[in-house]
Short mmCIF file of C-alpha atoms in Angstrom, two decimals:
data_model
loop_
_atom_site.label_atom_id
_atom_site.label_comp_id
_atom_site.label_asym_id
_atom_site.label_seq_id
_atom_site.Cartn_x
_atom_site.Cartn_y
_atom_site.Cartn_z
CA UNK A 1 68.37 -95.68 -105.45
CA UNK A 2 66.13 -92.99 -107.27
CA UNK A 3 64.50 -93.92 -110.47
CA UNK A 4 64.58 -91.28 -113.44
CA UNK A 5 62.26 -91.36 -116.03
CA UNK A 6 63.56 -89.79 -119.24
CA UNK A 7 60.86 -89.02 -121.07
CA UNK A 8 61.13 -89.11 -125.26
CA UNK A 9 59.18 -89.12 -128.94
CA UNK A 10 56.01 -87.58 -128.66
CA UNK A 11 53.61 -85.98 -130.67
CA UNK A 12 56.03 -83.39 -132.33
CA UNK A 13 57.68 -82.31 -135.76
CA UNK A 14 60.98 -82.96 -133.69
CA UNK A 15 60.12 -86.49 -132.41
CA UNK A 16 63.38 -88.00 -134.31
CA UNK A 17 65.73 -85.55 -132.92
CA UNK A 18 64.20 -86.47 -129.81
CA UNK A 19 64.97 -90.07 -129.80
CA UNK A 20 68.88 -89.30 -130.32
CA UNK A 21 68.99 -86.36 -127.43
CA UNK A 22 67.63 -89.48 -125.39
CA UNK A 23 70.20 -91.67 -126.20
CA UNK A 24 72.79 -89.47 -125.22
CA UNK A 25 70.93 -87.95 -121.60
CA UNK A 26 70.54 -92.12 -120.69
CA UNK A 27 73.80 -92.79 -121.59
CA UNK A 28 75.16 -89.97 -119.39
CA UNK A 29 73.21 -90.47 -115.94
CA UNK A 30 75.55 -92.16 -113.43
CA UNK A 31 73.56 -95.87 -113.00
CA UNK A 32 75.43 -96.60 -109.51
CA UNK A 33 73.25 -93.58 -108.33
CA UNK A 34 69.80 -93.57 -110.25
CA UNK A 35 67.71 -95.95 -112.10
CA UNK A 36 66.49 -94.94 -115.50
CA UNK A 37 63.15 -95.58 -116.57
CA UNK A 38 63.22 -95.22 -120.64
CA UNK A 39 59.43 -93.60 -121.38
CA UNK A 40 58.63 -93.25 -124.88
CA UNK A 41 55.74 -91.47 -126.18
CA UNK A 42 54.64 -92.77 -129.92
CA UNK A 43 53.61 -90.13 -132.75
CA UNK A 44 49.72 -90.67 -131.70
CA UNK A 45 50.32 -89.71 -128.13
CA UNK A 46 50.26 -93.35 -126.76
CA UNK A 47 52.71 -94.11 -123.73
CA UNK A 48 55.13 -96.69 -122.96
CA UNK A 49 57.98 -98.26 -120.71
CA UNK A 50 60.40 -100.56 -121.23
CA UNK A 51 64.08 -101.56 -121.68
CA UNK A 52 63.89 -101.72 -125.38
CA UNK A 53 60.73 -98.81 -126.08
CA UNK A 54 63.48 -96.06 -127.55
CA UNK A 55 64.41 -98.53 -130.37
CA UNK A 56 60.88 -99.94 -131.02
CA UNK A 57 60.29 -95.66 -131.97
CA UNK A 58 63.32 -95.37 -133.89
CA UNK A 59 61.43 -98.23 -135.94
CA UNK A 60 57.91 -97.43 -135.78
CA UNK A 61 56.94 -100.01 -133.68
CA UNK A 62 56.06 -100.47 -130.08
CA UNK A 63 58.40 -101.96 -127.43
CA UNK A 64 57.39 -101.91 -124.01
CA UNK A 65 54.48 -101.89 -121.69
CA UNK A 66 51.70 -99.46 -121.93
CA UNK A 67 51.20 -96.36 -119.30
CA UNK A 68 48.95 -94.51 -117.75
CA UNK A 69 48.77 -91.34 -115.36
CA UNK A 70 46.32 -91.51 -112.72
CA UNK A 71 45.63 -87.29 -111.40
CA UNK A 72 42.78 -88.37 -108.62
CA UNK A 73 43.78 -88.97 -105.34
CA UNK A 74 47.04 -89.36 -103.04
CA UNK A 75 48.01 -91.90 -105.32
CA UNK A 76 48.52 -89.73 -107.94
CA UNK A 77 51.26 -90.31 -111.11
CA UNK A 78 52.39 -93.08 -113.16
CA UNK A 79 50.59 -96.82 -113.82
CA UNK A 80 52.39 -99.34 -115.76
CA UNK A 81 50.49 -102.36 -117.06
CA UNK A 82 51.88 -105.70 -116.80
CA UNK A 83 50.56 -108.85 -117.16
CA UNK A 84 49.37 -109.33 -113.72
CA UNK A 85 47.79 -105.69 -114.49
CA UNK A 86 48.33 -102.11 -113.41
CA UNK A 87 51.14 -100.93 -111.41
CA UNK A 88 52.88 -97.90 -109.57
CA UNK A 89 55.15 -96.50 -111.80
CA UNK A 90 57.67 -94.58 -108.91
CA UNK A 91 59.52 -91.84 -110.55
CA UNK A 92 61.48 -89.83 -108.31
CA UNK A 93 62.55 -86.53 -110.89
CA UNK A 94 61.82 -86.67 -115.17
CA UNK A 95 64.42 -85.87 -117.32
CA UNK A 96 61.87 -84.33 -120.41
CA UNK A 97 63.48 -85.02 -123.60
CA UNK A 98 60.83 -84.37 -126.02
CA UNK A 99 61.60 -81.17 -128.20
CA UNK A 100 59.14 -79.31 -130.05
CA UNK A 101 55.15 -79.51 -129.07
CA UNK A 102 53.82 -80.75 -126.01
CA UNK A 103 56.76 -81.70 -124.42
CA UNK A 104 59.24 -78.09 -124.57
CA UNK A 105 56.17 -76.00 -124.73
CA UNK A 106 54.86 -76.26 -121.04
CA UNK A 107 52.25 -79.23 -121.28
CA UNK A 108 54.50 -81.40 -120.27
CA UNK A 109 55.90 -79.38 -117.23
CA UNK A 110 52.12 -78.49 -116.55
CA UNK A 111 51.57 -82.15 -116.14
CA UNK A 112 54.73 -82.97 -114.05
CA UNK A 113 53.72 -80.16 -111.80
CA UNK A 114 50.07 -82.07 -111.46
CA UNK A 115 51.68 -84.86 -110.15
CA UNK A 116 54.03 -83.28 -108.03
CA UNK A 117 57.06 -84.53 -109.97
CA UNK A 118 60.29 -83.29 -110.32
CA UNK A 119 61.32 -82.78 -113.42
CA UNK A 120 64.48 -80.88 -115.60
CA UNK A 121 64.66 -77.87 -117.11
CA UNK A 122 62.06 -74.75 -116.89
CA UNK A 123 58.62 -74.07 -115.22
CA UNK A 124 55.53 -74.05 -117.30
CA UNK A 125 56.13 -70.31 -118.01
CA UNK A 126 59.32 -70.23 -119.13
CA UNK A 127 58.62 -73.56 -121.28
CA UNK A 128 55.37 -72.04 -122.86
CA UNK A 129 57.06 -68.60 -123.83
CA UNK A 130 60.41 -70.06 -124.75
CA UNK A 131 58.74 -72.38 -127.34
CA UNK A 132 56.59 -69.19 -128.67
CA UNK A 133 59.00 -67.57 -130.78
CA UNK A 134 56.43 -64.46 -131.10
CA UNK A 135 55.78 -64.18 -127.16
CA UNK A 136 59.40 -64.76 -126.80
CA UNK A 137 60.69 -61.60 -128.60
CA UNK A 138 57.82 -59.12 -127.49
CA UNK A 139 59.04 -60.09 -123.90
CA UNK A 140 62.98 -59.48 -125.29
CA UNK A 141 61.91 -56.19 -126.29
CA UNK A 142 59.85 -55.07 -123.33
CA UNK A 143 63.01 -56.23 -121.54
CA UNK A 144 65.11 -53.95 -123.67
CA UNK A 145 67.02 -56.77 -125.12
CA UNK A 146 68.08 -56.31 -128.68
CA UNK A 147 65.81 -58.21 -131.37
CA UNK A 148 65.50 -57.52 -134.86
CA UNK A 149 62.86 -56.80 -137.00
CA UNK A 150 59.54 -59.27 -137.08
CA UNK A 151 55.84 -59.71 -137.20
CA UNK A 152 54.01 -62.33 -136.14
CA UNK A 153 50.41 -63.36 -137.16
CA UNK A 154 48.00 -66.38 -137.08
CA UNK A 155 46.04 -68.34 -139.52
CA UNK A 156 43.30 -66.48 -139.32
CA UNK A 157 44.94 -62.93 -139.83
CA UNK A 158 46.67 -64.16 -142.69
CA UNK A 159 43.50 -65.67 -144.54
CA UNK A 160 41.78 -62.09 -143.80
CA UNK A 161 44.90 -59.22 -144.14
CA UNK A 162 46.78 -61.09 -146.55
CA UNK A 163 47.60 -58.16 -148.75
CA UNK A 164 48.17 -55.37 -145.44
CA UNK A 165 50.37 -58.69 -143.55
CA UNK A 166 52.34 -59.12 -147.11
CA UNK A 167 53.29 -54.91 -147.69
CA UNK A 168 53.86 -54.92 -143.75
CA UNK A 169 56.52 -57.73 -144.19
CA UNK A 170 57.87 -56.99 -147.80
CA UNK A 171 58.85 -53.30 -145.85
CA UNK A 172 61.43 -55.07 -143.63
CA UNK A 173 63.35 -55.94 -147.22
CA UNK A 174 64.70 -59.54 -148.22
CA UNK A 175 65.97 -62.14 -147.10
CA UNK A 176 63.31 -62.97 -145.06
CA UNK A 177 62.84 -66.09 -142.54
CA UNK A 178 59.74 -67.17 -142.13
CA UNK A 179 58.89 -69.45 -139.00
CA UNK A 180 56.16 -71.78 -137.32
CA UNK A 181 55.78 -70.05 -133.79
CA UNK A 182 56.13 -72.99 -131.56
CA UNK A 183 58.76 -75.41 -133.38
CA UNK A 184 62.62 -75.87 -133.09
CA UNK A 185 65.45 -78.01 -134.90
CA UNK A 186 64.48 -75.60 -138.11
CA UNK A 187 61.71 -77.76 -138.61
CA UNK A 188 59.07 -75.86 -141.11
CA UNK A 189 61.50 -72.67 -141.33
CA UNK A 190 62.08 -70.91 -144.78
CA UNK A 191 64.51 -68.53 -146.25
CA UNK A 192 62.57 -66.39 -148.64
CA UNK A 193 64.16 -64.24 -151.17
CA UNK A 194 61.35 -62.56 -153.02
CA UNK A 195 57.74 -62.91 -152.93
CA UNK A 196 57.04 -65.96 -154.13
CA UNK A 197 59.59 -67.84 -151.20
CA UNK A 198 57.50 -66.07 -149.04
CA UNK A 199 54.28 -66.85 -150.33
CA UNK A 200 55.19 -70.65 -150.12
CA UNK A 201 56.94 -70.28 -146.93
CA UNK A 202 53.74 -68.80 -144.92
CA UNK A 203 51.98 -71.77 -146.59
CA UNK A 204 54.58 -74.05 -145.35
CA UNK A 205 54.97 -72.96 -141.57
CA UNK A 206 50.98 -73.15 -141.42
CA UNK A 207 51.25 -76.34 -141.83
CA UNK A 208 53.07 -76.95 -138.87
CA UNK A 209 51.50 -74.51 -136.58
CA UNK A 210 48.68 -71.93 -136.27
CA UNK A 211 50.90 -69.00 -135.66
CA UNK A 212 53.74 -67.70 -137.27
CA UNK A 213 56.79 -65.68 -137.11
CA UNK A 214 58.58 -63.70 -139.97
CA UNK A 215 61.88 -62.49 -139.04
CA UNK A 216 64.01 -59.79 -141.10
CA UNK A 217 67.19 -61.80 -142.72
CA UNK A 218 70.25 -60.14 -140.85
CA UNK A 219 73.62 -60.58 -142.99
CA UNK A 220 75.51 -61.33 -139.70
CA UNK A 221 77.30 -64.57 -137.80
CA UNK A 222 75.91 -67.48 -136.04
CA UNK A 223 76.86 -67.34 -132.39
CA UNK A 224 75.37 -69.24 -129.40
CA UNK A 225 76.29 -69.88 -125.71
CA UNK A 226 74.64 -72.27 -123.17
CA UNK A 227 73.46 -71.45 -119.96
CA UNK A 228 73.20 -73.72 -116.18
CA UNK A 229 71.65 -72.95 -113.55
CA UNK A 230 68.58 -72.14 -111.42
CA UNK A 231 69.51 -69.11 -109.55
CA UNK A 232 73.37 -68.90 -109.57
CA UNK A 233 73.80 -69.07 -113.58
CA UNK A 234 77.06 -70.80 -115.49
CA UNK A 235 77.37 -69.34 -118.90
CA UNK A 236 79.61 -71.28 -121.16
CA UNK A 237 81.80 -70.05 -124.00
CA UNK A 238 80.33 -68.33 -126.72
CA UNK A 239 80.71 -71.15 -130.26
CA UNK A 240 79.93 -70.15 -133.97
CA UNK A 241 78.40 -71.72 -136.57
CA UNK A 242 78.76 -71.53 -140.10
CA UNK A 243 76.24 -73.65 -141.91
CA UNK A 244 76.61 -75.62 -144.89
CA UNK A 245 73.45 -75.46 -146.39
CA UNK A 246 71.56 -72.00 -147.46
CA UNK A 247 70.65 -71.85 -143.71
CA UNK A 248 71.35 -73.54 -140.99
CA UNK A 249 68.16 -75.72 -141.45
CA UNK A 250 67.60 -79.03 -139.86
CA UNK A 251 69.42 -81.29 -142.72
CA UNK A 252 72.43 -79.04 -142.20
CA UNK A 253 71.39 -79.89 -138.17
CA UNK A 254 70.94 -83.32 -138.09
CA UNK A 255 71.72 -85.26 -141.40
CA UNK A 256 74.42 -83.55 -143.62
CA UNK A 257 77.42 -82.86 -142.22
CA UNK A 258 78.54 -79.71 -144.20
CA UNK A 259 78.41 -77.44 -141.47
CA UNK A 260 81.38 -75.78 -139.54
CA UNK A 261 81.11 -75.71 -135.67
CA UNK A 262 83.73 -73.23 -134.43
CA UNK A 263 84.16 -73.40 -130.33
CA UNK A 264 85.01 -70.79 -129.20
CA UNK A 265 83.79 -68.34 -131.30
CA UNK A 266 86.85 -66.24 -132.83
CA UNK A 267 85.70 -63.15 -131.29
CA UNK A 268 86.83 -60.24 -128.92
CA UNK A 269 86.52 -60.91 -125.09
CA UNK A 270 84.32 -58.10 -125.07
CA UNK A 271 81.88 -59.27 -127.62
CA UNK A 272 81.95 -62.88 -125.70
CA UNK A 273 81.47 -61.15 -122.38
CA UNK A 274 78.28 -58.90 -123.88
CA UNK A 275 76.91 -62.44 -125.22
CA UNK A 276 77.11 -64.09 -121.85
CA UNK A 277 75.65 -61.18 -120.20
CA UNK A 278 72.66 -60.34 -122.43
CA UNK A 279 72.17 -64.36 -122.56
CA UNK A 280 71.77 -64.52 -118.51
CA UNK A 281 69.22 -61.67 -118.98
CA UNK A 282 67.04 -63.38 -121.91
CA UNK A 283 67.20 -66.70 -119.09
CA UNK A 284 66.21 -64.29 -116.48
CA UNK A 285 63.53 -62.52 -118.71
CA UNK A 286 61.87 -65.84 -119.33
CA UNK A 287 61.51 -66.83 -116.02
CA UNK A 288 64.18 -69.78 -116.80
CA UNK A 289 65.90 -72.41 -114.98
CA UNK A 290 67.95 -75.84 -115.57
CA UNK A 291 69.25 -74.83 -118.91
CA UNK A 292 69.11 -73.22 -121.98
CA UNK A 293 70.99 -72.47 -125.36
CA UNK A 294 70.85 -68.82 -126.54
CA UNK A 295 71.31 -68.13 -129.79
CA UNK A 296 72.51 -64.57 -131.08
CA UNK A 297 73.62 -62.73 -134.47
CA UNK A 298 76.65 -60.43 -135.04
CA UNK A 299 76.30 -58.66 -138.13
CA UNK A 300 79.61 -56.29 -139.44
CA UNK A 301 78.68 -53.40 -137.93
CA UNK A 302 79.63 -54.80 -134.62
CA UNK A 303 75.66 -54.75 -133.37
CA UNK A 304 74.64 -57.84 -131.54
CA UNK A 305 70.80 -59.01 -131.68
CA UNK A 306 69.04 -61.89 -129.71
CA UNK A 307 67.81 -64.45 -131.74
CA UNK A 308 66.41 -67.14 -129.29
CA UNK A 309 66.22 -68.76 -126.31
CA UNK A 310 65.76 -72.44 -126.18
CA UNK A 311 64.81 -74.14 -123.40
CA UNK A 312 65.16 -77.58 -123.72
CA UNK A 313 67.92 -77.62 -126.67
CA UNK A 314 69.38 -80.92 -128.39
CA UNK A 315 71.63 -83.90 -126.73
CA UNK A 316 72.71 -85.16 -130.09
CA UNK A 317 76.08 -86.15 -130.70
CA UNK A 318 76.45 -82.82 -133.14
CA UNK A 319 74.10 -80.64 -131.04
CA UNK A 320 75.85 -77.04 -129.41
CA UNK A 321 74.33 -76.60 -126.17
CA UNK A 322 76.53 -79.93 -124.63
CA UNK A 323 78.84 -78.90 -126.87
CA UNK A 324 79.57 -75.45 -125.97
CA UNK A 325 79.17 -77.05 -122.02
CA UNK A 326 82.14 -79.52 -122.39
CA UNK A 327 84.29 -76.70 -124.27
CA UNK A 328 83.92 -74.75 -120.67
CA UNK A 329 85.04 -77.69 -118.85
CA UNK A 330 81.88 -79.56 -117.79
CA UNK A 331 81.78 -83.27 -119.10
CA UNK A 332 78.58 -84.75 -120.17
CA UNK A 333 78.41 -86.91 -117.03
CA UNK A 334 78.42 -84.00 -115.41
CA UNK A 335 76.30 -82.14 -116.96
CA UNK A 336 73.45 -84.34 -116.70
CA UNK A 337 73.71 -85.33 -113.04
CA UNK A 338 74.02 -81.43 -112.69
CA UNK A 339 70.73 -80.59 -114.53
CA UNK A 340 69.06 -83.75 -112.19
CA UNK A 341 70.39 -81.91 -109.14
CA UNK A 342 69.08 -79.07 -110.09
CA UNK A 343 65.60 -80.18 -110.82
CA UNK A 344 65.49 -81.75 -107.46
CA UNK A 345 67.15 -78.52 -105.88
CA UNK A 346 64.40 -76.33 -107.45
CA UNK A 347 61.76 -79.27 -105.86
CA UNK A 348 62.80 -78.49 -102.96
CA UNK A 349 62.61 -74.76 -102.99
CA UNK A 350 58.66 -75.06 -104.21
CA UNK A 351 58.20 -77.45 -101.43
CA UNK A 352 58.74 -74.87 -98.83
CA UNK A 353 56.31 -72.15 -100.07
CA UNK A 354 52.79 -72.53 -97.73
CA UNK A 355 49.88 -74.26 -99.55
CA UNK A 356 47.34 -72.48 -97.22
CA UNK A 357 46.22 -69.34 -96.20
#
């Protein structure tokens, strides 16, 4: 039997939503054929394993054993220490489930990779420009994919061009949303509707991240779609959301529960057909593979402009991407071994390429 490690908290604004997307990937792996290994990774970076280490996070505390990754030698990957002292850890494929920094962004994956570990989801490219929301849309556009209006600028920039960064983005007109680069689940995001929203909403996103991204406010609908795959790609049905709250922030996400969630989407089959295709080319543009939720606007005038890709999206029991999976007619069983056989697929694949030349 193959152990899988599903890997959870971390260091990241999104450690919470983290914890619940764990539940739900743990609950859905089929324990007749793998062995899951819970690994939970507290809000100071410290590592742990054990039965009960997700709950001991959900409280603030520490369940578990303590780990360690050795990276020298053939003996390379996880210790575990026990009473009697360390211990191979074997893990034969990860399941990341930490959202948000250094788990979605490509650290992660670049440590997997290390250790010559299996794991879910994208490569350390497609991680590290899926997470950059800046990166991310110059690539859309290079592509010739349709993104609306934005700027993006650092800390720096903004305590030295303030006034030339402020006319450049007042120009675009409000709303405005501005965003931390490299976050997800909403998390330091704000809708600004004259200058002073945008004033404190720069202030605000700094304080999650170094970079940010200011986005012109389209007046259009919410519409996502989930995609499968590593080379052969499943797109699912295209779902709506109409959010309760001002936007659809992370309370209207993951606490209140004012939102509408409309699957599928009530629009034409060639709209939904445009989605799915333009969706398999943002996957393809980011170098993706394993799974991602795309997220799109459709404003009145029939135009349809990528928002986002995300690359390791939510398992919560309100989140879209599993969602808009079981509305096509994959279970969540099913989904999850899928996405394991996939990462071990994709293994397999980088195993062949020569090592020498």
């Amino acid at each position: 039997m193959k152990n899988v490690a599903v890997i959870f908290g971390g260091r990241s604004g999104e450690h919470e939503v983290s914890l619940q997307s764990a539940k739900y990937i743990m609950d859905m792996i089929d324990k007749e054929i793998y062995n899951v290994i819970p690994i939970g990774i507290t809000k100071d970076g410290q590592w742990f394993t054990g039965p009960n280490v997700r709950e001991g996070l959900l409280q603030g505390e520490v369940f578990g054993h303590p780990l360690s990754i050795r990276l020298f030698g053939k003996d390379r990957g996880f210790m575990v220490k026990k009473d009697d002292g360390w211990q191979e850890l074997a893990i034969d494929v990860v399941f990341p489930c930490i959202h948000g920094s250094y788990g979605e962004d490509g650290c992660l994956q670049g440590l997997l990779e290390i250790l010559n570990i299996p794991y879910v989801g994208s490569g350390v490219l497609g991680s590290a420009v899926g997470m950059d929301k800046g990166m991310m849309k110059t690539i859309f556009t290079q592509k010739g994919l349709p993104v609306g209006p934005y700027i993006t600028f650092n800390k720096y920039q903004w305590e030295r061009e303030k006034d030339l960064l402020f006319e450049q983005i007042e120009s675009f007109g409000y709303p405005l949303f501005i965003k931390p680069a490299n976050l997800g689940s909403s998390v330091g995001i704000t809708k600004a509707k004259n200058s002073e929203d945008l004033l404190r909403g720069v202030e605000l996103a700094l304080q999650y991240d170094l970079k940010i991204v200011v986005e012109k406010g389209l007046i259009a609908r919410e519409l996502e779609c989930s995609v499968l795959g590593n080379n052969e790609l499943f797109v699912s049905t295209v779902g709506e959301i109409i959010p309760g709250n001002e936007f659809y922030d992370y309370n209207a996400k993951y606490i209140d529960d004012n939102s509408q969630i409309i699957i599928p989407a009530k629009i034409s089959s060639e709209v939904e057909k445009e989605i799915q295709r333009l969706a398999k080319a943002a996957f393809r543009a980011l170098d993706c593979c394993g799974l991602a939720r795309v997220d799109f606007f459709y404003d009145h005038q029939g135009n349809i402009w990528l928002n986002e890709i995300n690359t390791l999206p939510g398992f919560t029991r309100i989140s879209m991407y599993p969602k808009l999976i079981e509305a096509s007619g994959i279970k969540g069983k099913e989904l999850v071994m899928e996405l394991i056989r996939l990462a071990l697929e994709r293994k397999e694949e980088l195993d062949k390429l020569r090592r020498d030349f």
